[in-house]
Coordinates of C-alpha atoms and ligand atoms in Angstrom, one line a residue:
X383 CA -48.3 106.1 -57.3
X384 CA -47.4 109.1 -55.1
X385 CA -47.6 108.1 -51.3
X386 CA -49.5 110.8 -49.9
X387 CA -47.1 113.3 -47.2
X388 CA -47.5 112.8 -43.8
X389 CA -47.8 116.3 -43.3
X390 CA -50.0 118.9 -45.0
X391 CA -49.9 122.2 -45.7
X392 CA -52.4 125.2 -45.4
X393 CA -51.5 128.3 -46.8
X394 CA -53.4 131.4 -45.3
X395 CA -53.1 133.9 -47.6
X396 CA -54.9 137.7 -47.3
X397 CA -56.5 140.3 -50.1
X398 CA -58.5 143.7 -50.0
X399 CA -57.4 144.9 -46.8
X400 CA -54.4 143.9 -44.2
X401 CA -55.6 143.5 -40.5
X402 CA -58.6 140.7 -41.5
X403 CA -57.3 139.0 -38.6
X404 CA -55.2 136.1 -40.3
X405 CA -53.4 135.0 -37.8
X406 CA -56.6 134.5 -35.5
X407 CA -57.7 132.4 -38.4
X408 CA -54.6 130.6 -38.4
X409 CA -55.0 130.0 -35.3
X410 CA -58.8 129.1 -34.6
X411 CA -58.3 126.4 -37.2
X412 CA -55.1 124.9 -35.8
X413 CA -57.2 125.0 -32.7
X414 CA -60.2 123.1 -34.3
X415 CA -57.9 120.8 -36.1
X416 CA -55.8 119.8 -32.5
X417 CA -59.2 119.5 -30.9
X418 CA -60.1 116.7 -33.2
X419 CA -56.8 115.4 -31.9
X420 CA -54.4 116.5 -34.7
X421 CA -50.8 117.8 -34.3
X422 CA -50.7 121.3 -35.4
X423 CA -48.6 124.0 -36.0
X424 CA -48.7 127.6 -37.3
X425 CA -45.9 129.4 -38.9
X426 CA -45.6 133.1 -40.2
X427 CA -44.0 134.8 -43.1
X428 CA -43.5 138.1 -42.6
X429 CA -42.6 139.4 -46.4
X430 CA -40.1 142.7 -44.9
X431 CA -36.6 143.3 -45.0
X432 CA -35.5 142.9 -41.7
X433 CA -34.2 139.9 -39.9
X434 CA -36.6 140.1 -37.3
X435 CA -39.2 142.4 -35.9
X436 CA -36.7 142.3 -32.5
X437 CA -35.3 146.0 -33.8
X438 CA -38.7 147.6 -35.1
X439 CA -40.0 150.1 -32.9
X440 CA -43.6 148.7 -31.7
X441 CA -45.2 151.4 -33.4
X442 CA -44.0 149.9 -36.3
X443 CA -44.8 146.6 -35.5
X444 CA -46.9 146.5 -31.9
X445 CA -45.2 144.0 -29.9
X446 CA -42.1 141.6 -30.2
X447 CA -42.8 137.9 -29.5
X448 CA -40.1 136.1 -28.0
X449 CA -40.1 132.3 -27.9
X450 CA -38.4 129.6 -26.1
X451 CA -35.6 129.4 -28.0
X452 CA -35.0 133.1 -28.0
X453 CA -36.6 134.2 -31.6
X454 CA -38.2 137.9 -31.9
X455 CA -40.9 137.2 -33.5
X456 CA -44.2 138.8 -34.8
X457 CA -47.0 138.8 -32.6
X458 CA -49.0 136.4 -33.8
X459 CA -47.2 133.8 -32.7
X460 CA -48.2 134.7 -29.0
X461 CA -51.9 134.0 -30.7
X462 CA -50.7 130.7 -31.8
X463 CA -49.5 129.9 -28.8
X464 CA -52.2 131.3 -26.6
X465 CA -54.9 129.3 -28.8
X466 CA -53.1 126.4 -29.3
X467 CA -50.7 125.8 -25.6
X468 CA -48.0 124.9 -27.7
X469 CA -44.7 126.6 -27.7
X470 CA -43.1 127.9 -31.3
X471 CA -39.6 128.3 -32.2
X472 CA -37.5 130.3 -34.3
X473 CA -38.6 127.9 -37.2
X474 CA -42.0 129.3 -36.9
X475 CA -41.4 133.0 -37.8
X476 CA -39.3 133.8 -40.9
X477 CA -39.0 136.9 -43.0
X478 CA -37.9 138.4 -46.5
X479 CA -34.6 139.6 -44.2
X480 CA -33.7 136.5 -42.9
X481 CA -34.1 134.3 -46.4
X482 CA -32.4 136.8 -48.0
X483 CA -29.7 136.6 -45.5
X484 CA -29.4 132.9 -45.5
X485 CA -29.3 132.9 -49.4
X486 CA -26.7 135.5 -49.6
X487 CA -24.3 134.3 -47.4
X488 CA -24.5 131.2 -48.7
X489 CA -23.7 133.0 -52.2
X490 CA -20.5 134.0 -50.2
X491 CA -19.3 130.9 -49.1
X492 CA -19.8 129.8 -53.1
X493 CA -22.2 127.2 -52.5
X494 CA -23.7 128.6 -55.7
X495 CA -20.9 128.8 -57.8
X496 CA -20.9 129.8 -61.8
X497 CA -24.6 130.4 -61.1
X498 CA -26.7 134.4 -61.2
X499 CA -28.6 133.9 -57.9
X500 CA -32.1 134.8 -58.5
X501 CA -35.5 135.7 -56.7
X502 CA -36.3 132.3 -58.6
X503 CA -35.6 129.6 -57.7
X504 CA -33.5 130.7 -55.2
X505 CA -35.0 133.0 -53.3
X506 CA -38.4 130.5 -54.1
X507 CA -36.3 127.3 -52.9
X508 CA -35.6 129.2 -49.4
X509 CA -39.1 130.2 -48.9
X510 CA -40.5 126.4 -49.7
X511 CA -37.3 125.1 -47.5
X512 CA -38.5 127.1 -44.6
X513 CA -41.7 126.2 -45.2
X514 CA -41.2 122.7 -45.2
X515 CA -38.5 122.4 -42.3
X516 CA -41.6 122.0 -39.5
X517 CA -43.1 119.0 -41.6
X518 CA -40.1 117.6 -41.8
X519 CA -39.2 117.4 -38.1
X520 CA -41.9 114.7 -38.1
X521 CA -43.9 115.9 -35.3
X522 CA -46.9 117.5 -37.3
X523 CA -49.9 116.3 -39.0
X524 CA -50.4 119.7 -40.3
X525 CA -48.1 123.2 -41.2
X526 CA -50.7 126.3 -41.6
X527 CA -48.5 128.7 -43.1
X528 CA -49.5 132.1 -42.9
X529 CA -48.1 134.6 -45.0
X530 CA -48.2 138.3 -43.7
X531 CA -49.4 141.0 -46.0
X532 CA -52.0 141.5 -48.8
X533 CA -52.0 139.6 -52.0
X534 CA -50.5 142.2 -54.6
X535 CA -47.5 143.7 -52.5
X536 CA -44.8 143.7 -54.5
X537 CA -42.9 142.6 -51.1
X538 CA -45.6 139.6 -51.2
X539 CA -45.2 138.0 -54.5
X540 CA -41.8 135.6 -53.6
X541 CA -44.0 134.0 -51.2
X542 CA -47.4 133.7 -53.4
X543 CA -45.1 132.0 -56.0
X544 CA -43.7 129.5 -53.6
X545 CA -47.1 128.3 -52.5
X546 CA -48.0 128.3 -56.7
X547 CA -45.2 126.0 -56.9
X548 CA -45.6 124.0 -53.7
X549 CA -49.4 123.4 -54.8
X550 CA -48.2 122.1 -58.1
X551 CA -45.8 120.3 -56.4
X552 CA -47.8 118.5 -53.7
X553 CA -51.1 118.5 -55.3
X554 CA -53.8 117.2 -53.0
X555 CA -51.7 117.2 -49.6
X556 CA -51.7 121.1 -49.5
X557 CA -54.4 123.8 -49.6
X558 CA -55.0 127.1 -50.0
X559 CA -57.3 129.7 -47.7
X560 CA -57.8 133.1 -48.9
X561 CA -59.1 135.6 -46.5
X562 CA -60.9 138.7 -47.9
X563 CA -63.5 141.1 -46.7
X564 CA -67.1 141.4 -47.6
X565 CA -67.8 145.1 -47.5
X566 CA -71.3 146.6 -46.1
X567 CA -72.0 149.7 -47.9
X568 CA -74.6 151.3 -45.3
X569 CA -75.6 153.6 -47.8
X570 CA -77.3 151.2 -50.1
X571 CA -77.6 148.4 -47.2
X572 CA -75.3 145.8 -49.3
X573 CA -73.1 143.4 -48.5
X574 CA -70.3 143.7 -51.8
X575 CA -68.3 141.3 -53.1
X576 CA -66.1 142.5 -55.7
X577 CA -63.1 143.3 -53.8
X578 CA -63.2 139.7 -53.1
X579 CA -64.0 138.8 -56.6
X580 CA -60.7 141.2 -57.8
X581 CA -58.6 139.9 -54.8
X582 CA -59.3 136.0 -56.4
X583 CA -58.4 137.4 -59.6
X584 CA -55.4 138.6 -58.7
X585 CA -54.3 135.8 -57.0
X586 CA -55.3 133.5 -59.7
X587 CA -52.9 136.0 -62.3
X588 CA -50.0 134.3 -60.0
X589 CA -51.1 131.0 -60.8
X590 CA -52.6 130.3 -57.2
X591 CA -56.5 129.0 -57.1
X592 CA -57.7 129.2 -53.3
X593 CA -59.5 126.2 -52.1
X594 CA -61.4 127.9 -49.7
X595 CA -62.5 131.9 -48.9
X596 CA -62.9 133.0 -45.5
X597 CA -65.1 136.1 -45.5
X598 CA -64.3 138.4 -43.2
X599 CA -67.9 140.6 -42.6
X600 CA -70.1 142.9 -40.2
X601 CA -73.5 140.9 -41.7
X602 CA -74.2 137.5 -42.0
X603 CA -73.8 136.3 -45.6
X604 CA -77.3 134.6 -47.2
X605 CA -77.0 131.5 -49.6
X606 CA -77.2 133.5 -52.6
X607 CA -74.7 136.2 -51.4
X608 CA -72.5 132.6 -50.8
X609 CA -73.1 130.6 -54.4
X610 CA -72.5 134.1 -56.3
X611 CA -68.7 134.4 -54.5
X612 CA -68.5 130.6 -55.4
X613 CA -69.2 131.0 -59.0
X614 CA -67.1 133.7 -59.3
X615 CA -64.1 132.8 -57.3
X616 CA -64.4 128.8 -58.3
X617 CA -64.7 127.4 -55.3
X618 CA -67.2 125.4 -54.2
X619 CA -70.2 126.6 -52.3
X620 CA -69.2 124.8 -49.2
X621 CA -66.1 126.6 -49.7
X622 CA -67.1 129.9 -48.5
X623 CA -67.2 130.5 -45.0
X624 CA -68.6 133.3 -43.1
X625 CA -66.6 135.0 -40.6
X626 CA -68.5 137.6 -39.1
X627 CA -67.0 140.0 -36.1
X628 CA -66.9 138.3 -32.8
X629 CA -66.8 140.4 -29.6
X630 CA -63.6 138.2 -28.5
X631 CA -61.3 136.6 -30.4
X632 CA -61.7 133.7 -28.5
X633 CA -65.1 133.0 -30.1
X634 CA -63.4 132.8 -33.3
X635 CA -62.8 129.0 -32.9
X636 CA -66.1 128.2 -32.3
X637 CA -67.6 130.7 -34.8
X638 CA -65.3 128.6 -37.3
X639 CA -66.7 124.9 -35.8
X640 CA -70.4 126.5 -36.7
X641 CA -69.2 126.9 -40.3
X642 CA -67.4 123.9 -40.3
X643 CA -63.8 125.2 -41.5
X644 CA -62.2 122.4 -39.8
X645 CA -64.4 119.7 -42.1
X646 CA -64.1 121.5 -45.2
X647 CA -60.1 121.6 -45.0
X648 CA -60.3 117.7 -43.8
X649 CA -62.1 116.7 -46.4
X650 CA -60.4 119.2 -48.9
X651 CA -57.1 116.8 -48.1
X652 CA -58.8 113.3 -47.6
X653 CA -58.5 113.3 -43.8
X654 CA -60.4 111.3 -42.1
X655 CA -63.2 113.0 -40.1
X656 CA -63.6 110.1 -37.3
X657 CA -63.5 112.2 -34.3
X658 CA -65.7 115.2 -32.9
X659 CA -63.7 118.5 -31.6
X660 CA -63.0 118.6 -28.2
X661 CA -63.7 121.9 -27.1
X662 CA -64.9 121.5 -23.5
X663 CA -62.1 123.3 -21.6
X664 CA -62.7 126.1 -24.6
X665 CA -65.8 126.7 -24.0
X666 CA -65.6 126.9 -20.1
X667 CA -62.8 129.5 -20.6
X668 CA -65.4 131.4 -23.0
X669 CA -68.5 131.2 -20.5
X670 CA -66.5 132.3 -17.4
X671 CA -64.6 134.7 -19.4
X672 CA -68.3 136.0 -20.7
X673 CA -69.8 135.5 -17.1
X674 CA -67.7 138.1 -14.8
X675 CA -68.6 138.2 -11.2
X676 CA -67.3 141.6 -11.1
X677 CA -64.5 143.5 -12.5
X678 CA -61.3 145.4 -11.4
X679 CA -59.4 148.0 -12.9
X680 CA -55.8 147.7 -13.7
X681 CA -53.7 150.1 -15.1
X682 CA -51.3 149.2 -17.0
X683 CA -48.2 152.3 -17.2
X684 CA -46.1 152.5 -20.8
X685 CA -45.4 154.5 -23.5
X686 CA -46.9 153.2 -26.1
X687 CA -50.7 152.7 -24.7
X688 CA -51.8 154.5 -28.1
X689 CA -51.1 151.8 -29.8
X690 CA -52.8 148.5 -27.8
X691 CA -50.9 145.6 -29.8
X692 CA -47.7 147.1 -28.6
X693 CA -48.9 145.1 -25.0
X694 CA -50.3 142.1 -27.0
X695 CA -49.3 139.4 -24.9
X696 CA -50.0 141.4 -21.6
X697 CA -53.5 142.3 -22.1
X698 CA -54.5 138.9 -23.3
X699 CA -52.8 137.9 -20.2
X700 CA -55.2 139.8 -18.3
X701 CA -58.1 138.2 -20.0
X702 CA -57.0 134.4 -19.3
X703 CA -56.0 135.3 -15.4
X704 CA -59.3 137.3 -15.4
X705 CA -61.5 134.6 -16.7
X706 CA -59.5 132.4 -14.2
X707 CA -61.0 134.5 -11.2
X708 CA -63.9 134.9 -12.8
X709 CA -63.5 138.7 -12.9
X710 CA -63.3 141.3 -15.6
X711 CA -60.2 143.0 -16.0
X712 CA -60.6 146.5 -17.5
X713 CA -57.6 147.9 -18.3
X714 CA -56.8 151.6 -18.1
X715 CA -54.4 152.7 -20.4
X716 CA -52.1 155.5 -18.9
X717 CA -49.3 157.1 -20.6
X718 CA -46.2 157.4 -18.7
X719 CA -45.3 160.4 -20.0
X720 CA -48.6 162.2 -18.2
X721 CA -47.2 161.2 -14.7
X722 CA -45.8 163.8 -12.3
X723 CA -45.5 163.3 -8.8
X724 CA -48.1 166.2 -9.0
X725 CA -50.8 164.3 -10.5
X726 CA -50.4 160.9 -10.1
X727 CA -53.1 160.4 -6.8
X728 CA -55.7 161.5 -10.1
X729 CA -54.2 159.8 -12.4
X730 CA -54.0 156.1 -10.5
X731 CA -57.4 156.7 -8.5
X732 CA -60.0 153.8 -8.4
X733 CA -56.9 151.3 -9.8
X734 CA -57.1 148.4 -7.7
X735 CA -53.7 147.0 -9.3
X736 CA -50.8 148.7 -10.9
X737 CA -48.6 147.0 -13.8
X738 CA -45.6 148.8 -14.9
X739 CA -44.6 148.0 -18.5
X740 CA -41.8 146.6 -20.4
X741 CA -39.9 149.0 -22.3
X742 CA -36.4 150.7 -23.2
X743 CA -34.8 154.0 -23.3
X744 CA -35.2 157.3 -21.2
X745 CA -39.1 158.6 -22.2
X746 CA -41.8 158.0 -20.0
X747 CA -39.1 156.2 -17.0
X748 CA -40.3 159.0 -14.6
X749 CA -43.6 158.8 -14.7
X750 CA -43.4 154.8 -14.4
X751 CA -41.5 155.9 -10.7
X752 CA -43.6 158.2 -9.6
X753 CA -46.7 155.4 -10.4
X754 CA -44.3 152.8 -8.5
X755 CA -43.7 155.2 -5.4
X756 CA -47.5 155.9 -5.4
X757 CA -48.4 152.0 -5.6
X758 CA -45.8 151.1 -3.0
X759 CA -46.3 153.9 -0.3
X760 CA -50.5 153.4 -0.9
X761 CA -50.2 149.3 -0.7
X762 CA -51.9 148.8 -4.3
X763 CA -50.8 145.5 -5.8
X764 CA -48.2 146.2 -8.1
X765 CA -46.7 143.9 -11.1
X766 CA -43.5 145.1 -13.1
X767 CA -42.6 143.5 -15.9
X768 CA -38.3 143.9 -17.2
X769 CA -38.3 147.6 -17.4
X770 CA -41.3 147.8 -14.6
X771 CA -39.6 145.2 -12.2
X772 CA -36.1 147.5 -13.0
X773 CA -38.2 151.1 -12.5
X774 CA -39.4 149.5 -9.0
X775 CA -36.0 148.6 -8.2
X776 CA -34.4 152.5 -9.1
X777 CA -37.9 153.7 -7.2
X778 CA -37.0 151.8 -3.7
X779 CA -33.1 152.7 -4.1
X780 CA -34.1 157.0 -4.5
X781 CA -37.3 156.9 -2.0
X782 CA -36.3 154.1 0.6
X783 CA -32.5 153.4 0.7
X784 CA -31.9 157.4 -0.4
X785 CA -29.8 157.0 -3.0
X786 CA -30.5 160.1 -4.9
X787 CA -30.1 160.0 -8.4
X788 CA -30.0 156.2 -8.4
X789 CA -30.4 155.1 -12.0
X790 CA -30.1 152.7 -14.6
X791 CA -27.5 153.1 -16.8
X792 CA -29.8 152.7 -19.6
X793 CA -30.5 156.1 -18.9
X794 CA -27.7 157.5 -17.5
X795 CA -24.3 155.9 -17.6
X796 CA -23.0 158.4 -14.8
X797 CA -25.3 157.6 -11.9
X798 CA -23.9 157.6 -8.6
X799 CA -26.3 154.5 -7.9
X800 CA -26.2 152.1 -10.9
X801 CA -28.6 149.7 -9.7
X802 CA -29.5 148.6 -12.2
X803 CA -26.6 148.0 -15.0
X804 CA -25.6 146.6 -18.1
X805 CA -25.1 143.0 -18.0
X806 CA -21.3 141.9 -18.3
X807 CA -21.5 139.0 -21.1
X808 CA -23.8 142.4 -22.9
X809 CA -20.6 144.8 -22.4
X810 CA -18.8 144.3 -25.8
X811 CA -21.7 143.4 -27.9
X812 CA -22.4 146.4 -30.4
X813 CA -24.8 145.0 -33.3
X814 CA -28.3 145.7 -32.2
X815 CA -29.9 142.7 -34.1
X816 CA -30.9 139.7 -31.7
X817 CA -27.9 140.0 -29.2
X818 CA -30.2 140.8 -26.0
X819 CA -30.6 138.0 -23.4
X820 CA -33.8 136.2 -25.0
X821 CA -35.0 133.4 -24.8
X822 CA -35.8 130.5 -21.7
X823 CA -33.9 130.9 -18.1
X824 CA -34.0 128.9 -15.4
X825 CA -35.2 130.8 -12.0
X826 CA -35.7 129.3 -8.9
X827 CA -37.8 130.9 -6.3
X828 CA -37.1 131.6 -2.7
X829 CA -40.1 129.1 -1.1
X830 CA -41.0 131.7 1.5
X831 CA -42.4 134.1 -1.3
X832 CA -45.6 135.1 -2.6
X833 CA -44.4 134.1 -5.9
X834 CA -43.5 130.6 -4.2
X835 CA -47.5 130.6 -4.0
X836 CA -48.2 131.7 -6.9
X837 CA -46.2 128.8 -8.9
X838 CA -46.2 126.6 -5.8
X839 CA -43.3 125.4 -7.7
X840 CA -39.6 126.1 -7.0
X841 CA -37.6 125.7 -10.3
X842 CA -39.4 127.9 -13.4
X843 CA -38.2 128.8 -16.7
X844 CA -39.9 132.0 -18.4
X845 CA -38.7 134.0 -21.0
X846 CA -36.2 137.0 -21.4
X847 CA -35.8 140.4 -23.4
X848 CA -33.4 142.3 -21.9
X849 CA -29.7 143.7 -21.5
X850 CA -29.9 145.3 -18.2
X851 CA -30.0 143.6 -15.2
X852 CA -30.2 143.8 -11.1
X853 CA -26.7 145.2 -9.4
X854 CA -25.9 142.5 -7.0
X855 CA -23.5 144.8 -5.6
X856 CA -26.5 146.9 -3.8
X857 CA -28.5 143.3 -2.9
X858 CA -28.1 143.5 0.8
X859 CA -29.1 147.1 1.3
X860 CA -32.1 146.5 -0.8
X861 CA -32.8 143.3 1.4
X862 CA -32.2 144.9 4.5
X863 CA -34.6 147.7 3.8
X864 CA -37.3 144.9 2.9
X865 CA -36.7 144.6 -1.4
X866 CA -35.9 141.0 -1.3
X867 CA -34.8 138.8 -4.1
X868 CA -37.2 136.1 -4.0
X869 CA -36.4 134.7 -7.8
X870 CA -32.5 133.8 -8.7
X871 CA -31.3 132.5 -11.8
X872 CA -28.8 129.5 -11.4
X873 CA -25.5 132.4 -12.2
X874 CA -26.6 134.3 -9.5
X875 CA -28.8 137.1 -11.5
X876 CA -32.1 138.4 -9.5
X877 CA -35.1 137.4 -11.5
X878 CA -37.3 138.9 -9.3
X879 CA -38.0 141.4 -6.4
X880 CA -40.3 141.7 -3.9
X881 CA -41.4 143.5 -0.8
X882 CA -43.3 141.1 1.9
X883 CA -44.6 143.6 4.0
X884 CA -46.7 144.6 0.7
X885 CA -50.1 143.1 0.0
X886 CA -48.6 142.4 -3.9
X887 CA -45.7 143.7 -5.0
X888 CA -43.4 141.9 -7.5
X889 CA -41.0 142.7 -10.1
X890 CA -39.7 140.3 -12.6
X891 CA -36.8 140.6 -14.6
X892 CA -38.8 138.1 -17.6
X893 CA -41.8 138.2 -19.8
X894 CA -44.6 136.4 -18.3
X895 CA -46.8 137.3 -20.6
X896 CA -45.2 135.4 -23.2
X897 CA -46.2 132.0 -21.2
X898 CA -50.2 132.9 -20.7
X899 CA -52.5 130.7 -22.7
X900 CA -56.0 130.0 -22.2
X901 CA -54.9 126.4 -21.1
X902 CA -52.9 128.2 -19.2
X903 CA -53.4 131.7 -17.5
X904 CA -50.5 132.5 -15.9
X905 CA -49.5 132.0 -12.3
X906 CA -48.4 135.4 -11.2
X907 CA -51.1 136.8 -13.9
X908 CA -53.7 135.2 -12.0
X909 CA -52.2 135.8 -8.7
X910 CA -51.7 139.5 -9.1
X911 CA -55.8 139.8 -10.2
X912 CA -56.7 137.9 -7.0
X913 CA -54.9 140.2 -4.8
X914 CA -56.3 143.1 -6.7
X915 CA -60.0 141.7 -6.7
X916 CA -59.1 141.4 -2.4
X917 CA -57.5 145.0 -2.7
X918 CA -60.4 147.0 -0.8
X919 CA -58.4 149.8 -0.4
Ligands
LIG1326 N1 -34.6 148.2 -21.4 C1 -34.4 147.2 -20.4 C2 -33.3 146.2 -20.6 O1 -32.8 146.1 -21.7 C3 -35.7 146.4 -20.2 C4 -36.1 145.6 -21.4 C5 -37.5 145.2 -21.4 O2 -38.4 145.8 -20.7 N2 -37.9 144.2 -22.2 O3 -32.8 145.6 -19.8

């Protein structure tokens, strides 16, 4: 007889629309499954071209991930890690690009001699490698694949056939959820169910039966509405779970609980159901973050504040160190470009903290100086973030040290003042393609610092994006003037900046961001919302 695997697999697969919110599925189920005290971990497959989203323009894409171990990745890995306190890897984010990749240079070296290469099985054997490489490192009871897209996509299909034969392969020890959407047509006051009915069908023309339909809907969905989607879409009745909008996506976990996702995949692959989730820190997180004692506006200064998920990671920041100081952090989202030294008193008024975004390349860089000079000069806590910490640093080498022109040489290579330059081991890379600093750094932190009391810690690690970094030719005019470096990494680079005789002002060369979970708000996240709840100014 077959020993059943150790490890099993859920495959989250999407039809009718994209943006059902998969990977908050993905997630709210790990989170349900680790809560009963499971080892979980999610993993995405993002069906384009490229090798990772680290060259797509966040327009494109919203924002880049970036794990431990230095992967771009798609953002909702931050989700995964944000629900789940976990940290991914590389190994958790794979795309069409990189298989590809992988398959043809191994087609180089002739590892596939005499043989055509072909999507299948070779293309099909990378997928279900990948797949399969988290199981195998032992440490997981379940792998929730998700797999990016909409059922249909041409770009799609490699994947949908490597979960057909994966299913056929492991039988009962792997699953399949299929999330579609349940369309309200106001008009005739009816909940549809069709597209969901077509999406099955089409996913069933592949060879792939789901085991289990989330519905994605604005209406609660009756019994009847329920057996009718089960009859037509063979699964059972239990099978179909509601998921209706939630005003945060921190309620999806619980929303998921109610409908008892969690059991029906347990039982779906003969787990035993012995324990009762855990969510107690959860659900204090979710009462303090729906139970503000009052609320502060930040803004938050980039170029891209059109588009929200290109600031993923930072705004859910805001809403774990918020919840943290029992406050409500309303962000106001100003465009950099809009800021003159003309109108930036309008512009920042009523902001009781300023943070100054990530970010490359010349646009908007003014306007994030100008907000800087005006957060500095008027003693409004400020927080920048890689580009924002270097903007703060060019802002306090122009305005304080009078360095005119000072610069990075990002944006201009002929700056009298380069004061913030290109990083030497950076000098004779050319490829664009994952060759920034990324990834984990140590740090350690000057102990008579406000970040000192922020950690309360001396040695960190957090996470880098960058090529640029702090001149350490210019360190002692900046530190006489009263810019000190109060964060340096062990080769002597300045992590971070501050000014003491500020209420709050810090610039880090890393992504915080990246490290805020709801286990875990942030340190300087949460420090930077106290000092702007204290800022009366
Ligand atoms: N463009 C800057 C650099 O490469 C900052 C990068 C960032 O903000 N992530 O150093």
């Amino acid at each position: 007889m077959k020993m059943a695997s150790p490890t099993k697999y859920i495959f989250v697969t999407g039809g009718v629309t994209s943006s059902l919110g998969k990977g908050i599925i993905s997630a709210s189920l790990a989170k349900l499954l680790q809560s009963r005290g499971y080892s979980v971990t999610i993993q995405k497959l993002d069906p384009y071209i490229n090798v990772d989203p680290g060259t797509l323009n966040p327009y494109e894409h919203g924002e880049c991930f970036v794990t431990d171990d230095g992967a771009e990745t798609d953002l909702d890995l931050g989700h995964y890690e944000r629900f789940l306190n976990v940290p991914t890897s590389q190994a958790n984010n794979v795309t069409t690009g990189r298989i590809y990749q992988y398959v043809i240079n191994k087609e180089r070296e002739g590892a596939y001699l005499g043989k055509t290469v072909q999507v299948i099985p070779h293309i099909t054997d990378e997928i279900k490698r990948r797949i399969q490489l988290l199981g195998k490192t032992g440490i997981y009871e379940f792998v929730i694949t998700e797999i990016g897209g909409t059922v249909g996509d041409i770009e799609s299909l490699p994947y949908v056939e490597a979960v057909r034969q994966l299913k056929w392969e492991m039988g009962e020890d792997c699953l399949v959820i299929h999330l579609t959407l349940i369309p309200y047509l106001a008009a005739s006051g009816e909940l549809k169910t069709k597209p969901t009915q077509h999406s099955v069908k089409m996913l069933l023309e592949y060879g792939v039966q789901p085991d289990i339909l989330v519905c994605r809907t604005e209406h609660e969905l009756s019994k009847e509405l329920k057996n009718k989607i089960a009859l037509f879409c063979n699964v059972s009745p239990g099978a179909v779970i509601e998921s209706i909008d939630a005003s945060t996506i921190y309620d999806v976990p619980l929303l998921m609980a109610e409908e008892e996702l969690d059991k029906v995949v347990l039982n779906k692959l003969r787990m035993p159901i012995h324990t009762h989730p855990d969510l107690t820190h959860w659900k204090e997180f979710l009462y303090r973050l729906k139970h503000p004692k009052q609320e502060v506006k930040i803004g938050l200064i980039g170029k891209y504040v059109e588009l929200k998920d290109a600031y993923k990671s930072i705004a859910e920041a805001f809403i774990h160190a918020g919840a943290h100081n029992e406050c409500e952090v309303k962000i106001v989202w100003i465009h950099s470009e809009h800021i003159t030294s003309g109108n930036v008193a309008k512009k920042l008024e009523g902001l009781k903290g300023i943070l100054v975004a990530p970010g490359f390349g010349e646009r908007g860089i003014e306007g994030k100086i100008q907000a800087i000079k005006y957060a500095r000069e008027n003693k409004i806590p400020f927080f920048g973030i890689c580009l924002g910490m270097q903007c703060a640093v060019i802002e306090f080498a122009r305005n304080v040290l009078g360095f005119e022109n000072a610069h990075s040489t990002e944006m201009n290579n002929k700056t009298p003042y380069p004061v913030i330059d290109l990083m030497l081991e950076q000098q004779k890379i050319t490829d664009k393609g994952g060759t920034m600093r990324l990834g984990a750094y140590p740090c350690k932190i000057d102990k008579n610092s406000k970040v000192y009391k922020a950690y309360n810690r001396e040695e960190i690690s957090e996470r880098h994006r960058h090529r640029y970094e702090f001149n350490n030719q210019y360190l002692e005019q900046f530190q006489s003037k009263g810019m000190i470096a109060t964060g340096i990494n062990p080769k002597g680079l300045v992590e971070i900046v501050e000014i003491p005789e500020h209420p709050w002002f810090i610039g880090v060369q890393f992504h915080p961001e990246y490290k805020s979970t709801v286990a875990n708000p942030h340190p300087l996240f949460v420090s930077f919302i106290k000092a702007a709840i204290e800022n009366k100014a």
